PDB file of C-alpha atoms and ligand atoms in Angstrom:
ATOM      1  CA  MET P 367      46.508  42.759   2.122  1.00 98.00           C
ATOM      2  CA  ARG P 368      44.037  41.855   4.787  1.00 98.00           C
ATOM      3  CA  ALA P 369      45.129  39.371   7.459  1.00 98.00           C
ATOM      4  CA  SER P 370      43.094  37.925  10.306  1.00 98.00           C
ATOM      5  CA  LEU P 371      44.884  36.403  13.275  1.00 98.00           C
ATOM      6  CA  LEU P 372      42.610  34.025  15.206  1.00 98.00           C
ATOM      7  CA  GLN P 373      43.718  34.145  18.829  1.00 98.00           C
ATOM      8  CA  ILE P 374      41.996  30.958  19.977  1.00 98.00           C
ATOM      9  CA  ALA P 375      41.221  30.221  23.636  1.00 98.00           C
ATOM     10  CA  VAL P 376      42.695  26.825  24.443  1.00 96.00           C
ATOM     11  CA  ASP P 377      41.073  25.623  27.655  1.00 92.00           C
ATOM     12  CA  GLU P 378      40.716  22.117  28.996  1.00 90.00           C
ATOM     13  CA  ASP P 379      36.921  22.356  29.285  1.00 93.00           C
ATOM     14  CA  GLU P 380      36.580  22.112  25.482  1.00 96.00           C
ATOM     15  CA  SER P 381      37.434  18.842  23.742  1.00 96.00           C
ATOM     16  CA  VAL P 382      39.947  18.795  20.904  1.00 97.00           C
ATOM     17  CA  HIS P 383      37.186  17.553  18.595  1.00 96.00           C
ATOM     18  CA  SER P 384      34.861  20.483  19.467  1.00 97.00           C
ATOM     19  CA  ARG P 385      37.677  23.016  19.189  1.00 98.00           C
ATOM     20  CA  ARG P 386      38.589  21.762  15.706  1.00 98.00           C
ATOM     21  CA  ARG P 387      35.018  22.241  14.515  1.00 98.00           C
ATOM     22  CA  ARG P 388      34.690  25.638  16.180  1.00 98.00           C
ATOM     23  CA  VAL P 389      37.951  26.866  14.654  1.00 98.00           C
ATOM     24  CA  ALA P 390      36.944  25.608  11.194  1.00 98.00           C
ATOM     25  CA  SER P 391      33.769  27.744  11.443  1.00 98.00           C
ATOM     26  CA  LEU P 392      35.787  30.756  12.546  1.00 98.00           C
ATOM     27  CA  VAL P 393      38.094  30.316   9.542  1.00 98.00           C
ATOM     28  CA  ARG P 394      35.060  30.191   7.225  1.00 98.00           C
ATOM     29  CA  GLU P 395      33.846  33.478   8.707  1.00 98.00           C
ATOM     30  CA  GLN P 396      37.059  35.165   7.479  1.00 98.00           C
ATOM     31  CA  ALA P 397      36.059  35.010   3.782  1.00 98.00           C
ATOM     32  CA  GLY P 398      37.333  38.235   2.231  1.00 98.00           C
ATOM     33  CA  ALA P 399      40.692  38.145   4.042  1.00 98.00           C
ATOM     34  CA  ASP P 400      43.821  37.314   2.048  1.00 98.00           C
ATOM     35  CA  LEU P 401      45.533  35.467   4.876  1.00 98.00           C
ATOM     36  CA  VAL P 402      44.247  33.829   8.064  1.00 99.00           C
ATOM     37  CA  VAL P 403      46.633  32.749  10.825  1.00 99.00           C
ATOM     38  CA  LEU P 404      46.049  30.307  13.709  1.00 98.00           C
ATOM     39  CA  PRO P 405      48.255  29.742  16.780  1.00 98.00           C
ATOM     40  CA  GLU P 406      50.682  26.990  17.756  1.00 98.00           C
ATOM     41  CA  LEU P 407      49.290  23.616  18.938  1.00 98.00           C
ATOM     42  CA  TRP P 408      45.776  24.983  19.336  1.00 98.00           C
ATOM     43  CA  THR P 409      44.239  21.493  19.341  1.00 97.00           C
ATOM     44  CA  THR P 410      46.005  20.394  22.547  1.00 96.00           C
ATOM     45  CA  GLY P 411      47.626  23.526  23.967  1.00 95.00           C
ATOM     46  CA  ALA P 412      51.388  24.072  23.747  1.00 95.00           C
ATOM     47  CA  PHE P 413      51.903  23.150  27.416  1.00 95.00           C
ATOM     48  CA  ALA P 414      49.580  20.131  27.537  1.00 94.00           C
ATOM     49  CA  PHE P 415      52.538  17.779  27.174  1.00 94.00           C
ATOM     50  CA  GLU P 416      50.557  14.786  28.384  1.00 93.00           C
ATOM     51  CA  SER P 417      48.131  15.151  25.462  1.00 93.00           C
ATOM     52  CA  PHE P 418      50.755  15.285  22.720  1.00 95.00           C
ATOM     53  CA  GLU P 419      51.048  11.522  22.384  1.00 92.00           C
ATOM     54  CA  ALA P 420      47.284  10.863  22.519  1.00 93.00           C
ATOM     55  CA  GLU P 421      46.307  13.706  20.191  1.00 95.00           C
ATOM     56  CA  ALA P 422      49.195  13.407  17.714  1.00 96.00           C
ATOM     57  CA  GLU P 423      48.009  12.999  14.130  1.00 96.00           C
ATOM     58  CA  PRO P 424      49.611  12.233  10.800  1.00 96.00           C
ATOM     59  CA  LEU P 425      50.339  15.279   8.674  1.00 97.00           C
ATOM     60  CA  HIS P 426      47.255  14.497   6.629  1.00 97.00           C
ATOM     61  CA  GLY P 427      44.991  13.852   9.629  1.00 97.00           C
ATOM     62  CA  PRO P 428      41.750  15.319  11.010  1.00 98.00           C
ATOM     63  CA  THR P 429      43.092  18.840  11.524  1.00 98.00           C
ATOM     64  CA  TYR P 430      44.562  18.901   8.022  1.00 98.00           C
ATOM     65  CA  GLU P 431      41.228  17.720   6.529  1.00 98.00           C
ATOM     66  CA  LEU P 432      39.112  20.321   8.315  1.00 98.00           C
ATOM     67  CA  MET P 433      41.525  23.202   7.740  1.00 98.00           C
ATOM     68  CA  ALA P 434      42.016  22.426   4.035  1.00 98.00           C
ATOM     69  CA  GLU P 435      38.247  22.417   3.596  1.00 98.00           C
ATOM     70  CA  ALA P 436      37.792  25.630   5.613  1.00 98.00           C
ATOM     71  CA  ALA P 437      40.523  27.430   3.606  1.00 98.00           C
ATOM     72  CA  ALA P 438      38.821  26.437   0.349  1.00 98.00           C
ATOM     73  CA  ASP P 439      35.349  27.410   1.597  1.00 98.00           C
ATOM     74  CA  ALA P 440      36.618  30.831   2.717  1.00 98.00           C
ATOM     75  CA  GLY P 441      38.915  31.246  -0.328  1.00 98.00           C
ATOM     76  CA  VAL P 442      41.845  32.363   1.866  1.00 98.00           C
ATOM     77  CA  TRP P 443      45.477  31.488   2.373  1.00 98.00           C
ATOM     78  CA  LEU P 444      45.424  29.732   5.729  1.00 99.00           C
ATOM     79  CA  HIS P 445      48.363  29.336   8.075  1.00 99.00           C
ATOM     80  CA  ALA P 446      46.639  26.668  10.164  1.00 98.00           C
ATOM     81  CA  GLY P 447      48.974  27.025  13.150  1.00 98.00           C
ATOM     82  CA  SER P 448      50.687  23.836  14.247  1.00 98.00           C
ATOM     83  CA  ILE P 449      49.691  20.266  15.143  1.00 98.00           C
ATOM     84  CA  PRO P 450      51.468  17.525  17.067  1.00 98.00           C
ATOM     85  CA  GLU P 451      52.452  15.521  13.982  1.00 97.00           C
ATOM     86  CA  ARG P 452      53.257  11.841  14.208  1.00 96.00           C
ATOM     87  CA  VAL P 453      55.439  10.448  11.466  1.00 92.00           C
ATOM     88  CA  PRO P 454      54.101   6.913  10.876  1.00 81.00           C
ATOM     89  CA  ALA P 455      56.506   4.260  12.169  1.00 78.00           C
ATOM     90  CA  GLY P 456      57.975   2.198   9.386  1.00 68.00           C
ATOM     91  CA  ASP P 457      57.427   4.801   6.666  1.00 66.00           C
ATOM     92  CA  GLY P 458      61.093   4.493   5.787  1.00 59.00           C
ATOM     93  CA  SER P 459      62.028   7.998   6.955  1.00 63.00           C
ATOM     94  CA  SER P 460      64.593   8.582   9.680  1.00 61.00           C
ATOM     95  CA  GLY P 461      61.882  10.240  11.787  1.00 64.00           C
ATOM     96  CA  GLY P 462      59.483   7.245  11.671  1.00 65.00           C
ATOM     97  CA  GLY P 463      57.400   7.106  14.875  1.00 72.00           C
ATOM     98  CA  ALA P 464      58.567  10.503  16.117  1.00 93.00           C
ATOM     99  CA  LEU P 465      56.440  13.537  16.991  1.00 97.00           C
ATOM    100  CA  TYR P 466      57.029  17.004  15.555  1.00 97.00           C
ATOM    101  CA  ASN P 467      55.453  20.409  16.160  1.00 98.00           C
ATOM    102  CA  THR P 468      54.404  20.987  12.561  1.00 98.00           C
ATOM    103  CA  SER P 469      52.801  24.045  10.975  1.00 98.00           C
ATOM    104  CA  LEU P 470      50.576  23.724   7.923  1.00 98.00           C
ATOM    105  CA  VAL P 471      49.797  26.326   5.277  1.00 98.00           C
ATOM    106  CA  PHE P 472      46.970  25.939   2.750  1.00 98.00           C
ATOM    107  CA  SER P 473      46.307  27.884  -0.425  1.00 98.00           C
ATOM    108  CA  PRO P 474      42.812  29.269  -1.214  1.00 98.00           C
ATOM    109  CA  ASP P 475      41.915  26.117  -3.159  1.00 98.00           C
ATOM    110  CA  GLY P 476      42.591  23.984  -0.072  1.00 98.00           C
ATOM    111  CA  ALA P 477      45.858  22.496  -1.341  1.00 98.00           C
ATOM    112  CA  ARG P 478      48.793  22.163   1.022  1.00 98.00           C
ATOM    113  CA  ALA P 479      51.260  24.957   0.291  1.00 98.00           C
ATOM    114  CA  ALA P 480      53.797  24.163   3.031  1.00 98.00           C
ATOM    115  CA  ALA P 481      54.599  22.262   6.206  1.00 98.00           C
ATOM    116  CA  TYR P 482      57.197  23.525   8.687  1.00 98.00           C
ATOM    117  CA  ARG P 483      58.571  21.503  11.596  1.00 98.00           C
ATOM    118  CA  LYS P 484      59.516  23.766  14.510  1.00 98.00           C
ATOM    119  CA  ILE P 485      63.288  23.955  14.734  1.00 98.00           C
ATOM    120  CA  HIS P 486      63.824  25.225  18.312  1.00 98.00           C
ATOM    121  CA  ARG P 487      61.896  23.076  20.795  1.00 97.00           C
ATOM    122  CA  PHE P 488      60.958  24.662  24.090  1.00 96.00           C
ATOM    123  CA  GLY P 489      61.512  23.227  27.579  1.00 95.00           C
ATOM    124  CA  PHE P 490      65.276  22.788  27.971  1.00 95.00           C
ATOM    125  CA  ASP P 491      65.395  19.184  29.227  1.00 92.00           C
ATOM    126  CA  LYS P 492      61.609  18.797  29.681  1.00 94.00           C
ATOM    127  CA  GLY P 493      58.280  18.988  27.801  1.00 94.00           C
ATOM    128  CA  GLU P 494      58.385  19.645  24.084  1.00 96.00           C
ATOM    129  CA  ALA P 495      62.189  19.546  24.041  1.00 95.00           C
ATOM    130  CA  VAL P 496      62.188  15.859  24.944  1.00 95.00           C
ATOM    131  CA  LEU P 497      58.828  14.766  23.509  1.00 96.00           C
ATOM    132  CA  MET P 498      59.232  16.111  19.994  1.00 96.00           C
ATOM    133  CA  GLY P 499      61.844  15.961  17.295  1.00 96.00           C
ATOM    134  CA  ALA P 500      63.474  19.095  15.877  1.00 96.00           C
ATOM    135  CA  GLY P 501      62.833  20.291  12.358  1.00 97.00           C
ATOM    136  CA  SER P 502      65.818  21.247  10.245  1.00 96.00           C
ATOM    137  CA  GLU P 503      64.429  23.041   7.209  1.00 98.00           C
ATOM    138  CA  LEU P 504      63.664  26.706   6.680  1.00 98.00           C
ATOM    139  CA  VAL P 505      60.322  27.157   4.935  1.00 98.00           C
ATOM    140  CA  THR P 506      59.005  30.067   2.891  1.00 98.00           C
ATOM    141  CA  VAL P 507      55.695  30.288   1.020  1.00 98.00           C
ATOM    142  CA  GLY P 508      55.103  32.507  -1.998  1.00 98.00           C
ATOM    143  CA  LEU P 509      51.760  34.352  -1.968  1.00 98.00           C
ATOM    144  CA  PRO P 510      50.763  36.689  -4.832  1.00 98.00           C
ATOM    145  CA  GLU P 511      51.589  39.808  -2.749  1.00 97.00           C
ATOM    146  CA  THR P 512      54.372  38.666  -0.392  1.00 98.00           C
ATOM    147  CA  THR P 513      56.569  35.763   0.650  1.00 98.00           C
ATOM    148  CA  LEU P 514      55.882  34.259   4.053  1.00 98.00           C
ATOM    149  CA  GLY P 515      58.700  33.014   6.294  1.00 98.00           C
ATOM    150  CA  LEU P 516      57.580  30.414   8.844  1.00 98.00           C
ATOM    151  CA  ALA P 517      58.674  30.164  12.479  1.00 98.00           C
ATOM    152  CA  THR P 518      56.969  28.865  15.633  1.00 98.00           C
ATOM    153  CA  CYS P 519      56.843  30.328  19.162  1.00 98.00           C
ATOM    154  CA  TYR P 520      60.258  29.728  20.853  1.00 98.00           C
ATOM    155  CA  ASP P 521      61.893  30.193  17.406  1.00 98.00           C
ATOM    156  CA  LEU P 522      61.182  33.900  17.975  1.00 98.00           C
ATOM    157  CA  ARG P 523      64.200  34.024  20.307  1.00 98.00           C
ATOM    158  CA  PHE P 524      66.636  32.958  17.573  1.00 98.00           C
ATOM    159  CA  PRO P 525      67.378  35.834  15.172  1.00 98.00           C
ATOM    160  CA  GLU P 526      69.617  33.715  12.944  1.00 97.00           C
ATOM    161  CA  LEU P 527      66.590  31.650  11.904  1.00 98.00           C
ATOM    162  CA  PHE P 528      64.824  34.817  10.724  1.00 98.00           C
ATOM    163  CA  ARG P 529      67.929  36.008   8.855  1.00 97.00           C
ATOM    164  CA  GLY P 530      67.907  32.686   7.052  1.00 97.00           C
ATOM    165  CA  LEU P 531      64.269  33.233   6.107  1.00 98.00           C
ATOM    166  CA  VAL P 532      65.031  36.740   4.851  1.00 98.00           C
ATOM    167  CA  ASP P 533      67.910  35.359   2.774  1.00 97.00           C
ATOM    168  CA  ALA P 534      65.390  32.907   1.306  1.00 98.00           C
ATOM    169  CA  GLY P 535      63.143  35.818   0.287  1.00 98.00           C
ATOM    170  CA  ALA P 536      60.760  36.213   3.250  1.00 98.00           C
ATOM    171  CA  GLU P 537      59.004  39.554   3.615  1.00 98.00           C
ATOM    172  CA  THR P 538      56.246  38.592   6.069  1.00 98.00           C
ATOM    173  CA  LEU P 539      57.308  36.540   9.075  1.00 99.00           C
ATOM    174  CA  VAL P 540      54.469  34.458  10.513  1.00 99.00           C
ATOM    175  CA  VAL P 541      54.839  33.169  14.062  1.00 99.00           C
ATOM    176  CA  PRO P 542      52.094  31.010  15.596  1.00 98.00           C
ATOM    177  CA  ALA P 543      52.663  30.612  19.322  1.00 98.00           C
ATOM    178  CA  GLY P 544      51.389  29.402  22.680  1.00 98.00           C
ATOM    179  CA  TRP P 545      53.327  32.045  24.602  1.00 98.00           C
ATOM    180  CA  PRO P 546      52.808  32.151  28.381  1.00 98.00           C
ATOM    181  CA  GLU P 547      51.527  35.254  30.129  1.00 98.00           C
ATOM    182  CA  ARG P 548      54.558  35.173  32.462  1.00 98.00           C
ATOM    183  CA  ARG P 549      56.869  36.280  29.614  1.00 98.00           C
ATOM    184  CA  ARG P 550      54.480  38.509  27.680  1.00 98.00           C
ATOM    185  CA  ALA P 551      56.931  41.440  27.705  1.00 98.00           C
ATOM    186  CA  HIS P 552      59.470  39.289  25.797  1.00 98.00           C
ATOM    187  CA  TRP P 553      56.834  38.345  23.204  1.00 98.00           C
ATOM    188  CA  THR P 554      56.062  41.940  22.279  1.00 98.00           C
ATOM    189  CA  LEU P 555      59.686  43.040  22.378  1.00 98.00           C
ATOM    190  CA  LEU P 556      60.953  40.119  20.277  1.00 98.00           C
ATOM    191  CA  ALA P 557      58.174  40.489  17.682  1.00 98.00           C
ATOM    192  CA  ARG P 558      59.154  44.130  17.216  1.00 98.00           C
ATOM    193  CA  ALA P 559      62.870  43.314  17.166  1.00 98.00           C
ATOM    194  CA  ARG P 560      62.446  40.656  14.457  1.00 98.00           C
ATOM    195  CA  ALA P 561      60.441  43.166  12.377  1.00 98.00           C
ATOM    196  CA  VAL P 562      62.962  46.005  12.737  1.00 98.00           C
ATOM    197  CA  GLU P 563      66.130  43.975  12.199  1.00 98.00           C
ATOM    198  CA  ASN P 564      64.704  42.133   9.175  1.00 98.00           C
ATOM    199  CA  GLN P 565      62.695  45.050   7.774  1.00 98.00           C
ATOM    200  CA  ALA P 566      59.752  42.702   7.455  1.00 98.00           C
ATOM    201  CA  TYR P 567      56.183  42.378   8.669  1.00 99.00           C
ATOM    202  CA  VAL P 568      55.736  40.158  11.706  1.00 99.00           C
ATOM    203  CA  LEU P 569      52.371  38.466  12.234  1.00 99.00           C
ATOM    204  CA  ALA P 570      52.533  36.739  15.610  1.00 99.00           C
ATOM    205  CA  CYS P 571      49.425  34.821  16.687  1.00 98.00           C
ATOM    206  CA  GLY P 572      49.178  33.436  20.220  1.00 98.00           C
ATOM    207  CA  THR P 573      46.527  31.636  22.239  1.00 98.00           C
ATOM    208  CA  ALA P 574      44.225  32.817  25.014  1.00 98.00           C
ATOM    209  CA  GLY P 575      42.955  30.846  28.007  1.00 96.00           C
ATOM    210  CA  ALA P 576      44.960  28.472  30.183  1.00 96.00           C
ATOM    211  CA  HIS P 577      45.910  24.840  29.833  1.00 90.00           C
ATOM    212  CA  ALA P 578      48.041  22.531  31.986  1.00 93.00           C
ATOM    213  CA  GLY P 579      48.058  25.343  34.561  1.00 94.00           C
ATOM    214  CA  VAL P 580      49.786  27.808  32.209  1.00 96.00           C
ATOM    215  CA  PRO P 581      47.889  31.071  31.556  1.00 97.00           C
ATOM    216  CA  GLN P 582      48.461  32.243  28.000  1.00 97.00           C
ATOM    217  CA  ALA P 583      49.561  35.728  27.029  1.00 97.00           C
ATOM    218  CA  GLY P 584      47.173  36.384  24.160  1.00 98.00           C
ATOM    219  CA  HIS P 585      48.271  39.788  22.809  1.00 98.00           C
ATOM    220  CA  SER P 586      48.745  38.606  19.226  1.00 98.00           C
ATOM    221  CA  ILE P 587      50.531  41.341  17.373  1.00 98.00           C
ATOM    222  CA  VAL P 588      51.150  42.674  13.870  1.00 98.00           C
ATOM    223  CA  VAL P 589      54.282  44.783  13.387  1.00 98.00           C
ATOM    224  CA  ASP P 590      55.319  46.628  10.224  1.00 98.00           C
ATOM    225  CA  PRO P 591      58.856  46.707   8.720  1.00 98.00           C
ATOM    226  CA  TRP P 592      59.617  49.937  10.606  1.00 98.00           C
ATOM    227  CA  GLY P 593      58.742  48.332  13.945  1.00 98.00           C
ATOM    228  CA  GLU P 594      55.389  50.076  14.359  1.00 98.00           C
ATOM    229  CA  VAL P 595      52.666  47.998  15.978  1.00 98.00           C
ATOM    230  CA  LEU P 596      49.751  47.968  13.518  1.00 98.00           C
ATOM    231  CA  ALA P 597      47.427  45.958  15.756  1.00 98.00           C
ATOM    232  CA  GLU P 598      47.565  44.151  19.062  1.00 98.00           C
ATOM    233  CA  ALA P 599      44.973  41.871  20.654  1.00 98.00           C
ATOM    234  CA  GLY P 600      43.933  41.799  24.282  1.00 98.00           C
ATOM    235  CA  PRO P 601      44.232  38.747  26.539  1.00 97.00           C
ATOM    236  CA  GLY P 602      41.039  36.865  25.538  1.00 98.00           C
ATOM    237  CA  GLU P 603      39.878  35.016  22.445  1.00 98.00           C
ATOM    238  CA  GLN P 604      39.807  37.496  19.586  1.00 98.00           C
ATOM    239  CA  VAL P 605      39.955  37.880  15.829  1.00 98.00           C
ATOM    240  CA  LEU P 606      42.608  40.496  15.100  1.00 98.00           C
ATOM    241  CA  THR P 607      42.142  41.876  11.598  1.00 98.00           C
ATOM    242  CA  VAL P 608      44.603  44.210   9.960  1.00 98.00           C
ATOM    243  CA  GLU P 609      45.151  45.744   6.518  1.00 98.00           C
ATOM    244  CA  PHE P 610      48.752  46.196   5.431  1.00 98.00           C
ATOM    245  CA  ASP P 611      50.693  47.241   2.370  1.00 98.00           C
ATOM    246  CA  ALA P 612      53.006  44.381   1.388  1.00 98.00           C
ATOM    247  CA  ALA P 613      55.051  46.754  -0.818  1.00 98.00           C
ATOM    248  CA  LYS P 614      56.264  48.582   2.314  1.00 98.00           C
ATOM    249  CA  VAL P 615      58.910  45.884   2.861  1.00 98.00           C
ATOM    250  CA  ALA P 616      60.716  46.647  -0.402  1.00 98.00           C
ATOM    251  CA  ALA P 617      60.291  50.408   0.153  1.00 98.00           C
ATOM    252  CA  THR P 618      61.750  50.223   3.682  1.00 98.00           C
ATOM    253  CA  ARG P 619      64.672  48.075   2.549  1.00 98.00           C
ATOM    254  CA  GLU P 620      65.401  50.540  -0.237  1.00 98.00           C
ATOM    255  CA  GLN P 621      65.060  53.752   1.804  1.00 98.00           C
ATOM    256  CA  PHE P 622      67.033  52.460   4.807  1.00 98.00           C
ATOM    257  CA  PRO P 623      69.240  49.705   3.341  1.00 97.00           C
ATOM    258  CA  ALA P 624      70.719  48.381   6.610  1.00 97.00           C
ATOM    259  CA  LEU P 625      70.408  44.760   5.461  1.00 96.00           C
ATOM    260  CA  LYS P 626      72.977  45.518   2.779  1.00 95.00           C
ATOM    261  CA  ASP P 627      75.538  46.423   5.485  1.00 95.00           C
ATOM    262  CA  ARG P 628      75.597  42.955   6.989  1.00 92.00           C
ATOM    263  CA  LEU P 629      79.134  41.748   7.526  1.00 86.00           C
ATOM    264  CA  LEU P 630      79.057  38.098   6.638  1.00 75.00           C
ATOM    265  CA  GLY P 631      81.718  35.609   7.637  1.00 69.00           C
ATOM    266  CA  LEU P 632      82.683  37.243  10.957  1.00 70.00           C
ATOM    267  CA  GLU P 633      84.789  34.840  12.955  1.00 73.00           C
ATOM    268  CA  THR P 634      83.882  33.867  16.503  1.00 71.00           C
ATOM    269  CA  PRO P 635      86.639  35.214  18.794  1.00 72.00           C
ATOM    270  CA  ARG P 636      88.772  32.515  20.426  1.00 73.00           C
ATOM    271  CA  ARG P 637      88.615  32.334  24.217  1.00 68.00           C
TER     272      ARG P 637
HETATM  273  O1  LIG T1598      60.225  31.388  24.780  1.00 61.90           O
HETATM  274  C1  LIG T1598      59.256  31.482  25.513  1.00 61.90           C
HETATM  275  O2  LIG T1598      59.259  32.219  26.502  1.00 61.90           O
HETATM  276  C2  LIG T1598      58.014  30.688  25.252  1.00 61.90           C
HETATM  277  C3  LIG T1598      58.227  29.590  24.264  1.00 61.90           C
HETATM  278  C4  LIG T1598      57.121  28.603  24.251  1.00 61.90           C
HETATM  279  O3  LIG T1598      56.233  28.647  25.068  1.00 61.90           O
HETATM  280  C5  LIG T1598      57.043  27.597  23.196  1.00 61.90           C
HETATM  281  O4  LIG T1598      57.854  27.581  22.264  1.00 61.90           O
HETATM  282  O5  LIG T1598      56.122  26.741  23.255  1.00 61.90           O
END
């Protein structure tokens, strides 16, 4: 498979409207790839909390429209990163009016293949953690060659989420992010850990640039099921393209069957 991770620079000197159009062109340029991946909240920036409300869009909004069209034009599976999604008030759902950090995946004909609402919100008692609602559903997407498991940024710190995805059949874990430069060492370490412990590919796509005073780490990374780094970006905007053998997941799990030794149902010790 060939995957291209688009490590987009998210700076305040470019409008959301211009960035959408620029990113759509970049996606079109990836014709020939099997899978294209964008970062988390690349329209606003993951730390531009004050823009979430103003730039929030319905699931089927301007970003959806442009990305669906770009995926179809390029003929690629597109993980379009995430958007600040607003659930319309009064739509009858329990989340009516709320914001979510929602990832979108499109198939090569431009149809929506999946939407994933980020489960672990970042910020403790500030920022995303108070401005957005939490998702509650694990999401996998079947491609012809592999099954994707979806997670977003801070989710990377929660191994139980990834185990759930593996139990649901995931072989390639896709993690769009807006990871800050300050904790870049954690990003690389956790991406490799999730790959090794789950014997899966990890495709982790971050942003470049700086927004709301937070310099971004860049350094998008692709790790194979043995924990080897197949490709790693630098700090700036970059298209990181990698070829990988999807069958290596099954081969690794068969040759070194550690996942079969999981001890389920362990009780938490009483204090
Ligand atoms: O966990 C981290 O260090 C970064 C997480 C983050 O920036 C996010 O989820 O938006």
